[in-house]
Coordinates of C-alpha atoms in Angstrom, one line a residue:
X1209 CA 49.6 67.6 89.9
X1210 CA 52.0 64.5 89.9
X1211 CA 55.7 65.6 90.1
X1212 CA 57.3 66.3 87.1
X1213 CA 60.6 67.0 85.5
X1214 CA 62.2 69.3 83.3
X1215 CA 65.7 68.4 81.2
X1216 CA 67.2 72.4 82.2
X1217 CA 69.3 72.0 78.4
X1218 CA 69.1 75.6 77.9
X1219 CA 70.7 76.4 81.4
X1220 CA 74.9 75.8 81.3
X1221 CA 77.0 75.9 84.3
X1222 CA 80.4 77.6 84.7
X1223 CA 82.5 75.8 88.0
X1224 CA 84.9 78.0 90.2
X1225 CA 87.6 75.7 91.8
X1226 CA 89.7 76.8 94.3
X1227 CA 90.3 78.4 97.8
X1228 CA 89.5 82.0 96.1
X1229 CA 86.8 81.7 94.3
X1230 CA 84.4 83.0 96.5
X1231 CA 86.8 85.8 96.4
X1232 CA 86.4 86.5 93.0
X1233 CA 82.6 86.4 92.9
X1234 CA 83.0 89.1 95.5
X1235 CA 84.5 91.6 93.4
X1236 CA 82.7 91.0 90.3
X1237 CA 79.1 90.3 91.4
X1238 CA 76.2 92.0 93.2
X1239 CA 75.7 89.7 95.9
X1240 CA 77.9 88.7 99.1
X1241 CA 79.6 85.8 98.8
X1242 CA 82.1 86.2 102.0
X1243 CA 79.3 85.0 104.5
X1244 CA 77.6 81.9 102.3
X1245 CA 76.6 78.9 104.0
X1246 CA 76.6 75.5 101.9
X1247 CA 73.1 75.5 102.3
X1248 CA 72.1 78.6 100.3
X1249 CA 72.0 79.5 96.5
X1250 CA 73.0 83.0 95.7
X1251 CA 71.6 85.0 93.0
X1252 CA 73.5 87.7 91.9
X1253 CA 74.3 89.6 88.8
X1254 CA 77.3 90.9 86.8
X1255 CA 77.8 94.2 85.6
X1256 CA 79.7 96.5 83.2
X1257 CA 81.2 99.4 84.3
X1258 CA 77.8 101.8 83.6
X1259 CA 75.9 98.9 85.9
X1260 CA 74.2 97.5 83.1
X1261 CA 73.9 93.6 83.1
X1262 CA 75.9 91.1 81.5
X1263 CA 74.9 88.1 83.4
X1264 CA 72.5 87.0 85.6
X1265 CA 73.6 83.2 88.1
X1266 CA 72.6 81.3 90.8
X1267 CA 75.4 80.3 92.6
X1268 CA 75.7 77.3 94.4
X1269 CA 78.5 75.9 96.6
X1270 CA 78.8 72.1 94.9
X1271 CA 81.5 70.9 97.1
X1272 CA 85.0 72.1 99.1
X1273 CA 86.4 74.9 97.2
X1274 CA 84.0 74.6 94.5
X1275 CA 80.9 76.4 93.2
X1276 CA 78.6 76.6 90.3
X1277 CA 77.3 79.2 88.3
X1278 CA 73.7 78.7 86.7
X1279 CA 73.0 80.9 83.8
X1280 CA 71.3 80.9 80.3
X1281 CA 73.5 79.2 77.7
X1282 CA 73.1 81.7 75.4
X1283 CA 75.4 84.2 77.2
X1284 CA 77.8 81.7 78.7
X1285 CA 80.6 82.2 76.7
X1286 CA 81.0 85.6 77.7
X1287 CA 80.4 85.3 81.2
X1288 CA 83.3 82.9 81.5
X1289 CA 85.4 85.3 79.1
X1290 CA 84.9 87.8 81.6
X1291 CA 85.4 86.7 84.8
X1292 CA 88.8 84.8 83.5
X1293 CA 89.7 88.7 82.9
X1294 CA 89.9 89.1 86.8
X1295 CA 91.2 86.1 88.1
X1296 CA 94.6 87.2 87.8
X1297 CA 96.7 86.2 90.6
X1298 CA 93.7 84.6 92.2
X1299 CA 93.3 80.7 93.5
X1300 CA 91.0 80.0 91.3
X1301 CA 90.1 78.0 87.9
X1302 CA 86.9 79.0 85.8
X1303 CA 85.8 76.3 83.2
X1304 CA 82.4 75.5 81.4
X1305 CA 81.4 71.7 82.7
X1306 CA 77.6 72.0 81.5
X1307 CA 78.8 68.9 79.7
X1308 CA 79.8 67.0 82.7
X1309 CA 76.7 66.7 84.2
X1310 CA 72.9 67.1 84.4
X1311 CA 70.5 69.8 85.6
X1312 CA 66.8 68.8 85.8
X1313 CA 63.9 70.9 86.4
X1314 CA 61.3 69.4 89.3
X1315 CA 57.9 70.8 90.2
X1316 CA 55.0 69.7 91.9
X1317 CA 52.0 70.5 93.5
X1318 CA 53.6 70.2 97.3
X1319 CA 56.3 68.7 99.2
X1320 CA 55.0 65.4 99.6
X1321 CA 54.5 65.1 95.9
X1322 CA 58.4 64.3 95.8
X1323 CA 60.0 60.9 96.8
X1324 CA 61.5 60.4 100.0
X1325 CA 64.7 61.0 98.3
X1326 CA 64.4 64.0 96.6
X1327 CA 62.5 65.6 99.2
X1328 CA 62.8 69.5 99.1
X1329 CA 64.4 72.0 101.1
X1330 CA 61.9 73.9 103.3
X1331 CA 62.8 77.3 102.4
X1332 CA 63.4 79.2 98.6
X1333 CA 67.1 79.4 97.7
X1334 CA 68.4 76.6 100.1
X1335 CA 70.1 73.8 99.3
X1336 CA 70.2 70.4 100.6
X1337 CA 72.5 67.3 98.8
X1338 CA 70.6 63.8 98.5
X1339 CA 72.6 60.4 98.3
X1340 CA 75.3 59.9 95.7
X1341 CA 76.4 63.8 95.8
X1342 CA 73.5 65.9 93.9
X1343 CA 72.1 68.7 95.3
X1344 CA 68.6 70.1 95.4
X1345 CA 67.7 73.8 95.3
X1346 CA 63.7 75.1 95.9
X1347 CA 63.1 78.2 94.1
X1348 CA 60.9 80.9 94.7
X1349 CA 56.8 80.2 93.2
X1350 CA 54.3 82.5 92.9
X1351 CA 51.6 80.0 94.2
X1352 CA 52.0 77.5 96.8
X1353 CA 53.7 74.6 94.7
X1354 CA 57.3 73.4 95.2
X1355 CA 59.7 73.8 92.6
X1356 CA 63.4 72.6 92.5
X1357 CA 66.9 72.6 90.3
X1358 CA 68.0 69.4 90.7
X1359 CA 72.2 69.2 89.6
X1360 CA 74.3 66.1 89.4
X1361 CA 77.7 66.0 87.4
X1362 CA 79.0 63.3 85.5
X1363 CA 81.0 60.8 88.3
X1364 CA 78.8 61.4 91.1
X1365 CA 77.0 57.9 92.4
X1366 CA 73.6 59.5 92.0
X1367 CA 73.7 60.2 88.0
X1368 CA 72.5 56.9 86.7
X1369 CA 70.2 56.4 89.2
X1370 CA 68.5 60.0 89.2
X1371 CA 68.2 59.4 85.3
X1372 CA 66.9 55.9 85.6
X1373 CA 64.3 57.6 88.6
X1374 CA 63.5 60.5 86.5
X1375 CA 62.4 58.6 83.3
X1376 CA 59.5 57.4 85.2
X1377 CA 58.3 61.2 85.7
X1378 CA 56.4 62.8 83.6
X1379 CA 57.9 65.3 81.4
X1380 CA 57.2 69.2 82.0
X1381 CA 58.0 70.9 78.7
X1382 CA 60.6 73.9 78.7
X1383 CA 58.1 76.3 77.9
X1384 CA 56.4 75.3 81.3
X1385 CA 59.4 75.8 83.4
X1386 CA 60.3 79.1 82.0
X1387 CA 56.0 80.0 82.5
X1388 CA 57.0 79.3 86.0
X1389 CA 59.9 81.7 86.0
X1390 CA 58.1 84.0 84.9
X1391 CA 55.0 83.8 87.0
X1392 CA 57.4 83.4 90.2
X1393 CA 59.2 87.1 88.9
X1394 CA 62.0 85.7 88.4
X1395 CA 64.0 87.3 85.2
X1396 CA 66.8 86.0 83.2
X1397 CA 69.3 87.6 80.7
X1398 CA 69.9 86.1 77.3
X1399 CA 71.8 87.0 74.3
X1400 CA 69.6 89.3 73.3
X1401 CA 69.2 91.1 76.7
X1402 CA 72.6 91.9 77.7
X1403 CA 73.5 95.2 78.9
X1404 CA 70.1 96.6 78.8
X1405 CA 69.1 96.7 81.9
X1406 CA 70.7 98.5 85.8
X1407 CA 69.7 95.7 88.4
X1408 CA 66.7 97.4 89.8
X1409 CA 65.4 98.2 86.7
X1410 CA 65.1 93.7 86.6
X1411 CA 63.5 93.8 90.1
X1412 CA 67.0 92.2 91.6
X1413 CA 66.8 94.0 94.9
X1414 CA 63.2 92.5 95.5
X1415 CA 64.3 89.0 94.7
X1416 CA 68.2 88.9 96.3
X1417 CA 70.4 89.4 93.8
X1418 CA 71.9 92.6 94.9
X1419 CA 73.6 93.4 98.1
X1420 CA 74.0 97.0 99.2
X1421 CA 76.2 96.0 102.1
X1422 CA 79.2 94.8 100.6
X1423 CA 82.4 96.6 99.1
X1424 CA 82.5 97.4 95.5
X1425 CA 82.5 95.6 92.2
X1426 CA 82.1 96.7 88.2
X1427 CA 79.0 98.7 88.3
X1428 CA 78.1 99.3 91.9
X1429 CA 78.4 103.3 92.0
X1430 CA 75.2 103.0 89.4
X1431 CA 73.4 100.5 91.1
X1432 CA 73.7 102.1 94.8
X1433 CA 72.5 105.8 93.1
X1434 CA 69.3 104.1 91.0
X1435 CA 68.6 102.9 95.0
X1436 CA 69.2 105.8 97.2
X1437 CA 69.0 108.8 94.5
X1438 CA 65.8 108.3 93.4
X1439 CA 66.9 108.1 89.5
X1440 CA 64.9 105.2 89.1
X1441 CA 62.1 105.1 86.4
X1442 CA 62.0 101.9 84.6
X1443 CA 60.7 98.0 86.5
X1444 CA 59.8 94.7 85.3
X1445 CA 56.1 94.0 85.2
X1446 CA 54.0 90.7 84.5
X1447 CA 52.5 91.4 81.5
X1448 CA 50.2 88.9 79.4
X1449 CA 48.3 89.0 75.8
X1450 CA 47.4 86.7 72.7
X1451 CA 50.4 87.3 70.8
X1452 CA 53.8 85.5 70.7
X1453 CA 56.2 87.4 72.5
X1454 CA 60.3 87.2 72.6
X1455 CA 63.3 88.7 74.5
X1456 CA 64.1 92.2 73.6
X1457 CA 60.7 93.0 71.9
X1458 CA 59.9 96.7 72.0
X1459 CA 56.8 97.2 73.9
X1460 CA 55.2 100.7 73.1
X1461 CA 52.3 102.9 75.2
X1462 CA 49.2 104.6 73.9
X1463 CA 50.1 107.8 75.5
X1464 CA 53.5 108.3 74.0
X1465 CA 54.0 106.2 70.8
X1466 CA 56.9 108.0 69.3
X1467 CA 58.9 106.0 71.4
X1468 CA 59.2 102.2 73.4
X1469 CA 58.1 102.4 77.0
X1470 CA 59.8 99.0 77.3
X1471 CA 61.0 96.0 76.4
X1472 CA 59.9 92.2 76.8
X1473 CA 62.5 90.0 79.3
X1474 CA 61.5 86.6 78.8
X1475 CA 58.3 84.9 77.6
X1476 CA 56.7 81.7 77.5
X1477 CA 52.8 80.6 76.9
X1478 CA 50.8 78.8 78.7
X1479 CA 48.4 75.8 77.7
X1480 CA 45.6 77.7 76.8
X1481 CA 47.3 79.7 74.6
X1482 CA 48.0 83.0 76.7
X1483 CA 51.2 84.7 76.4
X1484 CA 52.9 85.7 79.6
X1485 CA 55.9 87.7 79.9
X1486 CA 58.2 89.5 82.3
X1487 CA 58.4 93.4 80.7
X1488 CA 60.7 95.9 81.4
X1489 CA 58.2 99.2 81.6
X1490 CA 58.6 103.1 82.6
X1491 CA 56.8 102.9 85.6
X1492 CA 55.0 106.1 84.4
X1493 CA 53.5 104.3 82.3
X1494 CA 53.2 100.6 83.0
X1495 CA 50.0 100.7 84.9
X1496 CA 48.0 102.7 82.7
X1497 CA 45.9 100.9 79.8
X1498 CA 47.2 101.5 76.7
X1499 CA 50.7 99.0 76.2
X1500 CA 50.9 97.5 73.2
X1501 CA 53.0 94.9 71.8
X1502 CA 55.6 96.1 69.1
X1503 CA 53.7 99.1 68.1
X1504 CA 50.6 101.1 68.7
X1505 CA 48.6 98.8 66.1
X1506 CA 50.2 95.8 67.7
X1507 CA 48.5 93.3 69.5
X1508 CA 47.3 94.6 73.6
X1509 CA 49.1 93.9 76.7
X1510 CA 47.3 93.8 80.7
X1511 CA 49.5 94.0 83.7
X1512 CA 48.9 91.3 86.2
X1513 CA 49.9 91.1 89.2
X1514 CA 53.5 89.9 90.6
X1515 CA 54.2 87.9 93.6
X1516 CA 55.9 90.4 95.4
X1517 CA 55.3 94.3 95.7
X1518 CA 57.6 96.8 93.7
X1519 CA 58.1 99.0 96.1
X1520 CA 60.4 102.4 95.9
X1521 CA 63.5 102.3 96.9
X1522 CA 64.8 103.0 100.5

């Protein structure tokens, strides 16, 4: 597979400037952002007060006293609402620049399918800049290729020149990258989504976005109780089948169809035509046959297997 790129349109960025930002971020969001080294991407979650989600980012630390947020555009109004309710007295300024720059999807089939100059951080969720001031950032796969978020705002040296570079790439559709999300594990909040789902019940813990070592932020009595109490009964699940799916589609089980068992997180379909989707399930029920799509007449659903093991909670 030739490298190939992805326009990221659908993905906006919200920039933190100022010597307290990371401060903020630490009292709103799941993850620890008091020991971060430039050279890592957070991904962390925001959270009402009952620990449901409102946002889901990658953060990224684009330069002195500044970092980016990475989140579906669909809900980045009112992330950006919200965390400009805690800023306060803060250092700190919270604008939207998705229009100030470009974010570009990259995959390929290995490392040395990348040019020299965009060669790829060794490691999922590190960071490395190239010339001109863009940065790079591998995300986790569930096989063994190499796929990257590459950022670059407006100003920076290397904007022409990575648009000029990239035109000569071939194309990877949108519903390709977000396959590749999905494969990888790796759910997303949109509109549709927000505030249905407590962290773990999105798999967070398993794939970084939560940190149970830090102090406390909106939501964190919830998310520490679904870990250590043993009050957890929902995960996401791959799921696949022949029928279109979309966020916030009920997904129903044979064995109790009064009522949803779950709800679909994101899909996308694959060439052949497959549908694959990440599904919040009861775990009760997920590995049993019997889900169905939309209701018990509605189209099958099998359970494949995810890149990473759900285990219980410690």
């Amino acid at each position: 597979m030739p490298l190939s790129s992805c326009p990221l349109d659908s993905i906006s960025v919200l920039r933190i400037s100022g010597p307290q930002g990371a401060d903020l971020l630490q009292a709103q969001l799941s993850q620890d952002f008091q020991h971060w080294q430039p050279e890592e991407a957070k991904l962390a979650a925001m959270l009402n007060p009952q620990g449901r989600m409102l946002a889901d980012f990658v953060a990224v630390q684009t330069g002195p006293e500044q970092i980016a947020l990475l989140l579906d555009a669909s809900i980045a109004a009112s992330a950006l609402q919200r965390l400009r309710m805690f800023v306060l007295r803060l250092k700190c300024t919270l604008d939207d620049v998705s229009a100030q720059g470009s974010r570009y999807g990259l995959l390929g089939e290995s490392a040395d399918d990348y040019p020299a100059e965009l060669a790829p951080p060794a490691q999922p969720w590190s960071v490395r800049p190239i010339a001109g001031g863009a940065l790079l950032v591998r995300l986790p796969q569930a096989d063994a290729s190499v796929r990257c978020l590459l950022l670059a705002e407006a100003g920076q040296p290397a904007l022409t020149e990575l648009r000029a570079r990239l035109a000569d790439i071939p194309v990877l559709p949108a519903s390709d990258w977000a396959l590749q999300d999905i494969r990888a594990g790796l759910p997303h909040l949109v509109a549709a989504t927000q505030q249905m789902f407590v962290p773990q019940m999105l798999n967070f813990e398993h794939i970084g976005g939560v940190n149970f070592k830090k102090g406390c932020y909106p939501g964190q009595e919830v998310v520490a109780r679904s870990q250590y109490r043993g009050t957890l009964k929902r995960r996401t699940y791959l799921v696949s089948g022949a029928a279109a799916m979309q966020p916030a589609q009920e997904v129903v089980h044979t064995a109790d169809p009064g009522q949803p068992c779950g709800v679909v997180v994101n899909a996308a379909v694959d060439a052949a035509g497959t549908w694959w989707a990440l599904a919040e399930l009861k775990i009760a029920l997920a590995e049993q046959p019997g889900l169905h799509l939309g209701s018990i007449d509605g189209p099958a659903l099998q359970v494949r297997a995810l890149p990473y093991a759900l285990t219980a909670p410690d």
